[in-house]
Short mmCIF file of C-alpha atoms in Angstrom, two decimals:
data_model
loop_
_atom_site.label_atom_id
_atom_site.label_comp_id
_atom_site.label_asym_id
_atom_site.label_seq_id
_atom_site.Cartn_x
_atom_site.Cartn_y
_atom_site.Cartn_z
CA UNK A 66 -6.06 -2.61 24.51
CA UNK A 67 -9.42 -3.31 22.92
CA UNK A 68 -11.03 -1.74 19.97
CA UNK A 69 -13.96 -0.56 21.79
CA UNK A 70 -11.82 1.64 24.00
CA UNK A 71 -9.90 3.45 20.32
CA UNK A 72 -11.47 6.85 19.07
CA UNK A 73 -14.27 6.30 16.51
CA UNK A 74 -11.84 8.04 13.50
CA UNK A 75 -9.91 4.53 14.13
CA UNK A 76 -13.01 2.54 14.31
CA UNK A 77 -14.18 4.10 11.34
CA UNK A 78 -10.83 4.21 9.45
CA UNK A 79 -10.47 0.00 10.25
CA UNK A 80 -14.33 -0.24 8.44
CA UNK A 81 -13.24 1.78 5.76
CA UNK A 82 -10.23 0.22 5.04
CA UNK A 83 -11.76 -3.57 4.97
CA UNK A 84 -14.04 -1.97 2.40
CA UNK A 85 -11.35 -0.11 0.70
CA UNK A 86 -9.32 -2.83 0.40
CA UNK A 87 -12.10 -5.78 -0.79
CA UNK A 88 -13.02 -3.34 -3.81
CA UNK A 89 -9.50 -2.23 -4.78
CA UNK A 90 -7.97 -5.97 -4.93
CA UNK A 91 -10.86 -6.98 -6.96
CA UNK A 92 -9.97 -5.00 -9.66
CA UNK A 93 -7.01 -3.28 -9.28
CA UNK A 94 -4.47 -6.00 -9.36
CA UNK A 95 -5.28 -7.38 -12.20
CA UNK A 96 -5.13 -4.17 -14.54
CA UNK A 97 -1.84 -4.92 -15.36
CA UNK A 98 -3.15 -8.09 -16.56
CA UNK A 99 -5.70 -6.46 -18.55
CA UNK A 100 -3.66 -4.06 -20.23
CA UNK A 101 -1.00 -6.81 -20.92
CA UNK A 102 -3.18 -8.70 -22.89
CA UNK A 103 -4.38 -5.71 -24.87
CA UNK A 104 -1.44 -3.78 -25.74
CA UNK A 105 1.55 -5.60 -24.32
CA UNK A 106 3.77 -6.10 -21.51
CA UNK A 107 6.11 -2.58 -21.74
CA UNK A 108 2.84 -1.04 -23.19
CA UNK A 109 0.69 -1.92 -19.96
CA UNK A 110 4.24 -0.86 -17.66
CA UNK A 111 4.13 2.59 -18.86
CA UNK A 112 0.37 3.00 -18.98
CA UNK A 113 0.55 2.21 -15.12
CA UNK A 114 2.86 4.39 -14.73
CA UNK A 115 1.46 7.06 -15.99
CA UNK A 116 -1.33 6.35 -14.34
CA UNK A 117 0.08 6.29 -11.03
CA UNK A 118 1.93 9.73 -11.49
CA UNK A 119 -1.61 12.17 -10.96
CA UNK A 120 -1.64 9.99 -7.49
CA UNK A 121 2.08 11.81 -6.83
CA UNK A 122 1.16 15.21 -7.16
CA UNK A 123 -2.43 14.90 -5.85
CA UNK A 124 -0.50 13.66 -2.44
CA UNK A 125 1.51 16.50 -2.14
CA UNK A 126 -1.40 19.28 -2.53
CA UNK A 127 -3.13 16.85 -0.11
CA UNK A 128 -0.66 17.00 2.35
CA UNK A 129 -0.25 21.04 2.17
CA UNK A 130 -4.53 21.61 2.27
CA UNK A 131 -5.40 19.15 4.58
CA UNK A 132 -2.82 20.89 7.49
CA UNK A 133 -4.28 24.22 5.92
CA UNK A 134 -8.15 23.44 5.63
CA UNK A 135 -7.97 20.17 7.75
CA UNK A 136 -8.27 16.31 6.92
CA UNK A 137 -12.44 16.02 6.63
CA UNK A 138 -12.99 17.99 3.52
CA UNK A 139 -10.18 16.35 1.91
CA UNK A 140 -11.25 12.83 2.35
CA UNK A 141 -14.88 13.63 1.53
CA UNK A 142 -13.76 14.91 -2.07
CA UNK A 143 -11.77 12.09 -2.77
CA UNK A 144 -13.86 9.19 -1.39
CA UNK A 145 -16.93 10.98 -3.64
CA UNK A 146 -14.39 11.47 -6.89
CA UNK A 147 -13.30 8.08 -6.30
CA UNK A 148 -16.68 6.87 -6.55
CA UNK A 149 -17.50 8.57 -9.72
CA UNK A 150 -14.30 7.24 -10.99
CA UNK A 151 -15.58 3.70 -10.54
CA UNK A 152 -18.59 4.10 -12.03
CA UNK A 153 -17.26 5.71 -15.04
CA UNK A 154 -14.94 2.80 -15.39
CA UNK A 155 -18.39 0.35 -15.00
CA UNK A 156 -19.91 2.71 -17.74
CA UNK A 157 -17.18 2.06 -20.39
CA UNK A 158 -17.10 -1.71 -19.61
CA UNK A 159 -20.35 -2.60 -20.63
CA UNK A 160 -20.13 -6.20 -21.81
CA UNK A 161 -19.25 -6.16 -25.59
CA UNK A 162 -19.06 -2.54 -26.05
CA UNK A 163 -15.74 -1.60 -24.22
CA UNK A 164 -13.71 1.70 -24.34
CA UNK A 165 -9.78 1.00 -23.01
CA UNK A 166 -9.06 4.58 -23.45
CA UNK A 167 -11.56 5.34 -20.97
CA UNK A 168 -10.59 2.73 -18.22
CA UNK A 169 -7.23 4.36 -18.43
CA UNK A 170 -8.68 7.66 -17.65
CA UNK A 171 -10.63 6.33 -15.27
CA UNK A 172 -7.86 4.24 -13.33
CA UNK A 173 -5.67 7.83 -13.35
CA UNK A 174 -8.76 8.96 -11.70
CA UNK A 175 -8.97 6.58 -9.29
CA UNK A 176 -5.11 7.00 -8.45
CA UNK A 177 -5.12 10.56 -7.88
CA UNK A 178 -8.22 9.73 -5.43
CA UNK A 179 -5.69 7.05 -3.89
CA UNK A 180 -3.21 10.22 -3.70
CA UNK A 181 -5.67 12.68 -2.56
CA UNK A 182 -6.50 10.90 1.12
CA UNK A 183 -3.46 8.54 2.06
CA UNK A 184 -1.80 12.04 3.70
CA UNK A 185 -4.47 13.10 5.72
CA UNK A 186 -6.14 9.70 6.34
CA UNK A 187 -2.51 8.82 8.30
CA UNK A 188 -1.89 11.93 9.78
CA UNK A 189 -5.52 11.91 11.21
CA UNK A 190 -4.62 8.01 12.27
CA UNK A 191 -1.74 9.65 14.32
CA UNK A 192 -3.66 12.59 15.66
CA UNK A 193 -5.69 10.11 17.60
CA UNK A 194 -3.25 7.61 19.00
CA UNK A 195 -0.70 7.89 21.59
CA UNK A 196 3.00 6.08 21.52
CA UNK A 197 1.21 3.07 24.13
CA UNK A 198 -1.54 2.39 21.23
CA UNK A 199 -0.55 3.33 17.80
CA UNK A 200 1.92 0.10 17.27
CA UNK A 201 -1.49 -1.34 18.19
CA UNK A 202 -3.17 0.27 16.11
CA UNK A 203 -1.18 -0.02 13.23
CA UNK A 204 -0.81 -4.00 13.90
CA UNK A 205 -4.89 -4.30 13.88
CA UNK A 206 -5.13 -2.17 10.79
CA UNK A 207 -2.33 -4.82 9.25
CA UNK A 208 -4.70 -7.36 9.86
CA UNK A 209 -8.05 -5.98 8.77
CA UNK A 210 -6.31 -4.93 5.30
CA UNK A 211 -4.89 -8.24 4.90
CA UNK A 212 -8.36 -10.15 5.39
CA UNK A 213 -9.98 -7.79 2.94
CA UNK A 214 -6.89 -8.46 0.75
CA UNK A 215 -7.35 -11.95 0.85
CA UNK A 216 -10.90 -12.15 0.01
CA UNK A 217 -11.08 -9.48 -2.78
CA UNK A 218 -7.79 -11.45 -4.42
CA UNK A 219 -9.31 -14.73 -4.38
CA UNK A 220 -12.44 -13.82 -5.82
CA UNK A 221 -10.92 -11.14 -8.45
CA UNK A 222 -9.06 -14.36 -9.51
CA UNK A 223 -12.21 -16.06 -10.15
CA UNK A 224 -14.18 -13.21 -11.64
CA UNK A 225 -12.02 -10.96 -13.15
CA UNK A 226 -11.95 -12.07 -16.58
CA UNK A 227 -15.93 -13.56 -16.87
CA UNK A 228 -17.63 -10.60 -14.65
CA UNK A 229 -15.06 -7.70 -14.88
CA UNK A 230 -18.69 -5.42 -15.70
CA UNK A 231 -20.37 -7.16 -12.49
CA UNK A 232 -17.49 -6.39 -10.61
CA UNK A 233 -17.20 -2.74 -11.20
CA UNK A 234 -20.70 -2.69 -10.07
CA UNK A 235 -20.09 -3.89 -6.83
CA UNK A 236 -16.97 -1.91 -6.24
CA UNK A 237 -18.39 1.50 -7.25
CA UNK A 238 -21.25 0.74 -4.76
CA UNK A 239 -18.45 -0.33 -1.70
CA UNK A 240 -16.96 3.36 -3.00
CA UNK A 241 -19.82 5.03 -2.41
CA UNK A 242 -20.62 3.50 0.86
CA UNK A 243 -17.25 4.50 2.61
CA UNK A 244 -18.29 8.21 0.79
CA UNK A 245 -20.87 8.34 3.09
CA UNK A 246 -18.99 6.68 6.74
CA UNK A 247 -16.30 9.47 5.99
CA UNK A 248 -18.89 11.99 5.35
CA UNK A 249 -21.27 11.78 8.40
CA UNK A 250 -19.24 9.67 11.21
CA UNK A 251 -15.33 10.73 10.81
CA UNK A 252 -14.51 13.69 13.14
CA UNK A 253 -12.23 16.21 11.96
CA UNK A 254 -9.13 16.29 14.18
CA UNK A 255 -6.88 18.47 12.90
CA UNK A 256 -6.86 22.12 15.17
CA UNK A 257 -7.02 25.05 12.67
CA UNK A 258 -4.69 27.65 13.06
CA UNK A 259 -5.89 31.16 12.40
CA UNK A 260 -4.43 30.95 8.62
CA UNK A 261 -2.15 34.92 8.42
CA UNK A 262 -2.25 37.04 5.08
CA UNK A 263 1.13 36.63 3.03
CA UNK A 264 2.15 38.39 0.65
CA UNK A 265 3.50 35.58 -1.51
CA UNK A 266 1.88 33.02 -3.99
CA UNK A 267 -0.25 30.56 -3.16
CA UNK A 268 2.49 28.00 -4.96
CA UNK A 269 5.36 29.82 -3.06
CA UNK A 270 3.62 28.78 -0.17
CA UNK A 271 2.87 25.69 -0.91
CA UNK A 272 6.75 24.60 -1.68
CA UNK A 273 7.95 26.34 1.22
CA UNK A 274 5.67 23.99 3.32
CA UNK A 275 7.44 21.22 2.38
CA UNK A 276 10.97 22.29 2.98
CA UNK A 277 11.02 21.15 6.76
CA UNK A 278 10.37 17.47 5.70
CA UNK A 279 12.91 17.66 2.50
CA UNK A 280 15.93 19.01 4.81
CA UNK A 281 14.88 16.89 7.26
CA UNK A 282 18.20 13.74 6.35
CA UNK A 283 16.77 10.97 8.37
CA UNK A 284 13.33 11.88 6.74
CA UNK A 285 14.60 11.66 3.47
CA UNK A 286 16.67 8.27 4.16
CA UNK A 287 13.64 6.97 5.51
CA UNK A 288 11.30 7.59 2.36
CA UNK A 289 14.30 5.81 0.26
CA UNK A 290 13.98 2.89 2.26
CA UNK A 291 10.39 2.85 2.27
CA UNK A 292 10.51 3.37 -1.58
CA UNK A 293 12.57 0.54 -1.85
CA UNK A 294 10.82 -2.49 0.55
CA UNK A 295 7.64 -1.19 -0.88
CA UNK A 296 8.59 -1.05 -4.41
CA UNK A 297 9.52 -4.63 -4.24
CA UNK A 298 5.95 -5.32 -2.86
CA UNK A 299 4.70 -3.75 -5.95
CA UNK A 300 6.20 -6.22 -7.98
CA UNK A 301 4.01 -9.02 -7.47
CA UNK A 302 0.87 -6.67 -8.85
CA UNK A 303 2.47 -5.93 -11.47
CA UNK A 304 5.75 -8.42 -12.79
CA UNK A 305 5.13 -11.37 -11.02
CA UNK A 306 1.55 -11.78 -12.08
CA UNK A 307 2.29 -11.17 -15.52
CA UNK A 308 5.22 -13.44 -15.35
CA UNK A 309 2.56 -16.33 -13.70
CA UNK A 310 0.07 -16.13 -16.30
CA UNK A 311 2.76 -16.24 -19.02
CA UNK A 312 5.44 -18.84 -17.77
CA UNK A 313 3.16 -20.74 -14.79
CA UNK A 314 2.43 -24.43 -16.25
CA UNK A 315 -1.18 -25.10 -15.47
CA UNK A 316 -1.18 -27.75 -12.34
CA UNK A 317 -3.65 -29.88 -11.26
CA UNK A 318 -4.89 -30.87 -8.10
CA UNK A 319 -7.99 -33.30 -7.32
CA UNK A 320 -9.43 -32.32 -11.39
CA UNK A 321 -9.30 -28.45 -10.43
CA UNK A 322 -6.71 -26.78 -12.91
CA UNK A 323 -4.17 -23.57 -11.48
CA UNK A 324 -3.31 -21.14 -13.79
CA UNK A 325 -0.92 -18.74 -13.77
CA UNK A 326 -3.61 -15.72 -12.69
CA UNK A 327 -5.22 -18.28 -10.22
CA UNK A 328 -1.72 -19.10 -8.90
CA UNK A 329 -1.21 -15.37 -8.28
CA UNK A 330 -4.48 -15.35 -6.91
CA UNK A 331 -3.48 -18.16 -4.23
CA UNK A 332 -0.23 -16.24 -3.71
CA UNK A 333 -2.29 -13.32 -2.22
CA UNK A 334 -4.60 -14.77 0.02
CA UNK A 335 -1.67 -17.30 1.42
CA UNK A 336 0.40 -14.12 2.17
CA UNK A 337 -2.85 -12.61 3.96
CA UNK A 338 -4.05 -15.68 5.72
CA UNK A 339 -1.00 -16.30 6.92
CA UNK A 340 -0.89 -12.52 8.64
CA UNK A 341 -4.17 -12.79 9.62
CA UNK A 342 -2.72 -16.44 11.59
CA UNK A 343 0.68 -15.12 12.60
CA UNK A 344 0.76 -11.47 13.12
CA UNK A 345 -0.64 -12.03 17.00
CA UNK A 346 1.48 -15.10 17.75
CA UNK A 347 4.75 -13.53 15.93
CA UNK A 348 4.21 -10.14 17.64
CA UNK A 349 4.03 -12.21 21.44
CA UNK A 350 7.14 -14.43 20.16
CA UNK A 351 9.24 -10.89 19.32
CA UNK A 352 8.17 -9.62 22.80
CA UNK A 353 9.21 -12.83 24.48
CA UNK A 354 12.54 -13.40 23.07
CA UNK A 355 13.01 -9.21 23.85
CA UNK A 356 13.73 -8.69 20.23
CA UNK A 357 14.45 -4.88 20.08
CA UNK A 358 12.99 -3.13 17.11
CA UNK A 359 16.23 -2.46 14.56
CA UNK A 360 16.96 -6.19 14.78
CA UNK A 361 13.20 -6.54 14.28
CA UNK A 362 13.06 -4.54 11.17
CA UNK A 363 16.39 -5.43 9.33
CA UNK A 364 15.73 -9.49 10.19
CA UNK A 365 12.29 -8.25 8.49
CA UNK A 366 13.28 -6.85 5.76
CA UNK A 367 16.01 -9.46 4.84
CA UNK A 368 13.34 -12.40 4.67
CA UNK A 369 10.57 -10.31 3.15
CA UNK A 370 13.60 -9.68 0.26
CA UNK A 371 14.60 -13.54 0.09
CA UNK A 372 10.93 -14.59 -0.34
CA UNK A 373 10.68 -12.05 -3.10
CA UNK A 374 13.91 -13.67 -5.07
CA UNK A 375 12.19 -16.96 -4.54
CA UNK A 376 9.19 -15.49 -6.67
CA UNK A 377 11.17 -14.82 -9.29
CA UNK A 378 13.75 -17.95 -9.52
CA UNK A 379 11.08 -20.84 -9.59
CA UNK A 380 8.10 -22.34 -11.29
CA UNK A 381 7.46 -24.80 -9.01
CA UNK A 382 3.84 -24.54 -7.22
CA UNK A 383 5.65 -26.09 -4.01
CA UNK A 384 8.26 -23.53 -4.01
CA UNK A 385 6.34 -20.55 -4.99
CA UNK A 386 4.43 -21.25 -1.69
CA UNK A 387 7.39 -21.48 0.52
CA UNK A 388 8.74 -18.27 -0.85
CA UNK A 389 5.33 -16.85 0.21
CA UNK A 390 5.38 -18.29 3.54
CA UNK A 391 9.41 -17.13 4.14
CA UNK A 392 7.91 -12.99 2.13
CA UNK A 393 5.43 -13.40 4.79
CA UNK A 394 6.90 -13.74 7.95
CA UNK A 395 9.66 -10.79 6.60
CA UNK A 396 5.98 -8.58 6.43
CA UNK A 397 5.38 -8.95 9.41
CA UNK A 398 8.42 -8.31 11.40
CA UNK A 399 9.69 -5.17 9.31
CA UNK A 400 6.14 -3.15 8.89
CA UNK A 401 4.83 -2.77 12.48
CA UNK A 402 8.32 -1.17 13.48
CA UNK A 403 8.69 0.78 10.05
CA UNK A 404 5.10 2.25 10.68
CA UNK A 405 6.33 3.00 14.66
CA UNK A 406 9.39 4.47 13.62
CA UNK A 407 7.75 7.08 10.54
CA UNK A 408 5.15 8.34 13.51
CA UNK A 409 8.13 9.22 15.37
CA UNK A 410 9.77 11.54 12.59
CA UNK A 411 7.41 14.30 11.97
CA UNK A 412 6.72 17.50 14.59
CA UNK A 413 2.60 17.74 15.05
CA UNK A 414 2.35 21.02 12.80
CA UNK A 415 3.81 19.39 9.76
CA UNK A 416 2.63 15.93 10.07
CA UNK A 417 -0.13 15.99 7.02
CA UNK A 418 2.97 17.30 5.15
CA UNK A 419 5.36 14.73 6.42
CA UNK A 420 2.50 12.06 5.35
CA UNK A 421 2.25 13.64 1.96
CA UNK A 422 6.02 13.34 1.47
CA UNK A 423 5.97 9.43 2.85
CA UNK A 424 3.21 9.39 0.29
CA UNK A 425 6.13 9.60 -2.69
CA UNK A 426 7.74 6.18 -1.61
CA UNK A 427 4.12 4.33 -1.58
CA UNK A 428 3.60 6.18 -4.79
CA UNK A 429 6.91 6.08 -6.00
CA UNK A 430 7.17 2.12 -5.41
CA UNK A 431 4.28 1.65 -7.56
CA UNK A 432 6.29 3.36 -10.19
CA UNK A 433 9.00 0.82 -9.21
CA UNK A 434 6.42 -1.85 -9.92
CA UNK A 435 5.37 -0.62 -13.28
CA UNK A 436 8.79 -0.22 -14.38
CA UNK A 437 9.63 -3.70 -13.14
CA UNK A 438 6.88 -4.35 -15.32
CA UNK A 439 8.51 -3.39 -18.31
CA UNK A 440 12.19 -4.32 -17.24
CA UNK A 441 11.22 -7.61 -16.58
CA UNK A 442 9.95 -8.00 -20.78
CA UNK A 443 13.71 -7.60 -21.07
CA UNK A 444 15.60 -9.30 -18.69
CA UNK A 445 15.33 -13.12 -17.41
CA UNK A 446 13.19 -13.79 -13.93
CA UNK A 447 17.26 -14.68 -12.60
CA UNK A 448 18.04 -11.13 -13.34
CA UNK A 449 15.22 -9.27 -11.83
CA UNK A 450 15.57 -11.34 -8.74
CA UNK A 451 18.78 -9.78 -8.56
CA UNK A 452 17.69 -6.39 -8.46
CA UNK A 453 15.15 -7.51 -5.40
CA UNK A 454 18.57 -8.46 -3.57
CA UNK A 455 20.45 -5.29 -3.98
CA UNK A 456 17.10 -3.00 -3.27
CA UNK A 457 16.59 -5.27 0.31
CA UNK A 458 20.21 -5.03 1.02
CA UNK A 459 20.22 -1.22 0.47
CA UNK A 460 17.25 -0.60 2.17
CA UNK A 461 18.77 -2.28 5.59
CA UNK A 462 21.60 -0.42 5.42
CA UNK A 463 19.14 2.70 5.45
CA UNK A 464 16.69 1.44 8.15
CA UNK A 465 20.34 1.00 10.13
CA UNK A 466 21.34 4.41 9.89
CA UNK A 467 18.22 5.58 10.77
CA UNK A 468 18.20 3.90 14.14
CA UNK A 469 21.76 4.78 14.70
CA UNK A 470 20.63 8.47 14.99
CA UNK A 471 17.09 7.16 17.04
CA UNK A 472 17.99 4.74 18.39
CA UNK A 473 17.75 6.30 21.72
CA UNK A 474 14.29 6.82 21.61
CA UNK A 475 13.30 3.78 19.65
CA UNK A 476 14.73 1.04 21.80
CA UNK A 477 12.67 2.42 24.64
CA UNK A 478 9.75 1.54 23.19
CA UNK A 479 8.92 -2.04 23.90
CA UNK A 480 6.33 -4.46 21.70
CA UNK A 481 2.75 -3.17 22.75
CA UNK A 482 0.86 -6.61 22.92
CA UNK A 483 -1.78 -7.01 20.52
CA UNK A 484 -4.16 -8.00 23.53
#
C-alpha cells in the first residue's frame, strides 16, 4: 500500500491535516498558558471550558447535516469560519493594544469550527477506505499529524510569548489555504438519499437521528473509553504545561536555559519524533510477534497511562523524558486498533452521526483537560496522577468488554503493514 494508489479525499485530508495541525499547535496549546497568566489557573480552566462546549453541540448538528446535505458543504463553512476566526483573533492582538475578551470569543469560534468538520471529515475518511487499507490509513495520518505536531510545538515554544501577533498571521493564512484545498479538490462522497417530507420538527428529527448510536451499548462503552484515554491526553495542554512553567526549575544544558514552557515544548516534539521513528518499526514488531489487537490496545493503553503518572510525580528533566518515551510507545499501540475498532461500529447510513457522537469523547476529553486544569490548582501533582491511574484502568476494562462482544470479527483482522 502506497499513497499514490489512496483516493485523493485521503491525499487531500493527509495535506490538510499537516497544515491543520502546524497552525493549531502553534497557538492553541499554549492558551491555557495565556489565560493562566492573565486571570489565573481555575479562571483560565473554566474559560477553556467554556470555550470548548460550542465545539460539542456544533458536532452533533454536524453529524445530523452532513448525512442529510453531505460532508462538502459542511467542511467548506467551517474551514472558511475558521479562518475568519483566526484573523479576528490576529485583529485583537495587535502588539500593545490587546482585547482578551475578544481572543476568548474568538477561540469559541475556532472550537465550534473544530466541532463543525471532525464528523464529516472521518466519516468521509471511512467512505473511501476499505477494512485492507484504513488501519493504513489511519497509521499514515498518525504520522503526518505527529510531524506537524512536532514542528508547530517546538516553534510555538519559541515564539509564543515574543511573536504571538506574527504568529496569528501565519496561522490565519495556513487557515485559509486548507479553505481553499477543501473547497476546489475534496470530492463529496457521501450518496444523497432522496430526503421524504415529515411531518415533524426539524429538531424532532434531528434527536431521533441520533437514537441508533445512543442505544447502541457497545457504542456508548466505547465513547467512555475514548473519553477517558483521550481526556488524559488533554492533560498535558492544559495541567501539565501549567504545572511546568510554574514548578519546572530552569535547567541548563551547554549555556542554553529550559524552562518550564520550553520543557513542555520538548515534551511534544519528543512524543512526536518518537512516532514519527517508531510507529513503522513498532507496527512490523506487533505483526511479528502475532500480537492480536485487544492485547494490543489494553498493553497500549496501560503504558500510555503509566507515562502520564510519570508526568505528574517528577521534576526531574531525565525522568520527565522517560515518562515521554514509556506515554509514547502506549500511543502507539492503543490508537491504530482504537481507530480500527470505532470504523467497525457504525452501519454506512448513520456513520456521519456515529462520528458526531465519537465527536463528544474528543470534545468531552478536552473538557476533562480543562477541568484537570482547575482540579489540579487544588490538589498535589501525587493526587492528580492518581486520577490518571483509575481513568487508564477503567478505560481497559471498557476496551475489554468491547472486544468480548467483537471479538469475533476483530481478531480476524490482522496488522496491515505500513509498507
Amino acid at each position: 500500500m502506497i499513497v499514490k494508489n489512496l483516493h485523493i479525499n485521503v491525499k487531500i485530508r493527509l495535506l490538510v491535516l499537516v497544515l491543520q495541525r502546524l497552525g493549531t499547535t502553534l497557538i492553541i496549546p499554549f492558551m491555557a498558558i495565556y489565560f493562566a497568566q492573565e486571570y489565573g489557573v481555575a479562571t483560565a480552566g473554566l474559560i477553556i471550558l467554556i470555550t470548548i462546549m460550542g465545539s460539542i453541540f456544533a458536532s452533533l448538528y454536524a453529524g445530523y447535516y452532513s448525512d442529510k446535505y453531505g460532508r462538502k458543504k459542511i467542511l467548506v463553512f467551517a474551514s472558511f469560519t475558521r479562518s475568519c476566526a483566526f484573523l479576528l483573533m490576529a485583529l485583537f492582538n495587535m502588539p500593545n493594544n490587546q482585547i482578551i475578551a475578544m481572543s476568548i470569543f474568538s477561540l469559541l469560534l475556532i472550537n465550534i469550527c473544530l466541532g463543525l468538520s471532525i464528523p464529516p471529515t472521518q466519516a468521509m475518511i471511512i467512505d473511501v477506505t476499505s477494512k485492507e487499507n484504513r488501519k493504513y490509513v489511519y497509521t499514515l495520518s498518525y504520522w503526518f499529524n505527529n510531524t506537524a505536531m512536532a514542528i508547530g510545538t517546538l516553534l510555538g515554544a519559541f515564539l509564543f510569548k515574543d511573536y504571538f501577533f506574527e504568529l496569528l498571521l501565519f496561522v490565519t493564512f495556513l487557515n485559509f489555504v486548507i479553505f481553499f484545498l477543501i473547497k476546489f479538490l475534496l470530492v463529496e462522497t457521501h450518496s444523497l438519499k432522496q430526503v421524504i417530507p415529515i411531518k415533524k420538527s426539524p429538531f424532532h428529527e434531528f434527536v431521533n437521528s441520533y437514537k441508533t448510536g445512543i442505544n447502541d451499548v457497545l457504542f456508548r462503552k466505547f465513547i467512555l473509553a475514548g473519553l477517558l484515554t483521550l481526556g488524559l491526553e488533554m492533560q498535558l495542554g492544559n495541567y501539565i504545561s501549567v504545572l511546568l512553567e510554574n514548578d519546572f526549575k530552569v535547567v541548563s544544558i551547554l549555556d542554553f536555559k529550559i524552562t518550564g514552557i520550553i520543557m513542555y515544548g520538548i515534551l511534544q516534539v519528543e512524543n512526536a519524533v518518537l512516532v514519527i521513528v517508531l510507529a513503522i518499526m513498532l507496527n512490523r514488531l506487533l505483526k511479528k510477534l502475532s500480537v492480536n489487537n485487544l492485547t494490543q490496545l489494553n498493553v497500549g493503553t496501560a503504558l500510555f497511562t503509566f507515562g502520564f503518572f510519570g508526568l505528574t510525580i517528577t521534576n526531574s528533566f531525565v525522568f520527565l523524558i522517560i515518562a515521554m518515551v514509556i506515554l509514547s510507545i502506549g500511543e502507539l499501540m492503543y490508537v491504530p486498533v482504537k481507530n480500527t475498532l470505532l470504523a467497525e461500529l457504525p452501519d454506512d447510513e448513520n456513520r456521519s452521526k456515529y462520528m458526531a457522537l465519537n465527536t463528544l469523547n474528543v470534545r468531552g476529553a478536552s473538557i476533562l483537560g480543562a477541568i484537570g486544569l482547575s482540579i489540579g490548582g487544588l490538589l498535589p501533582p501525587w493526587g492528580m496522577g492518581i486520577i490518571y491511574l483509575l481513568m487508564g484502568a477503567v478505560s481497559i476494562l471498557l476496551f475489554y468488554d468491547i472486544f468480548k462482544n467483537k471479538i469475533d470479527t476483530l481478531n480476524e483482522e490482522s496488522n496491515v503493514s505500513n509498507g
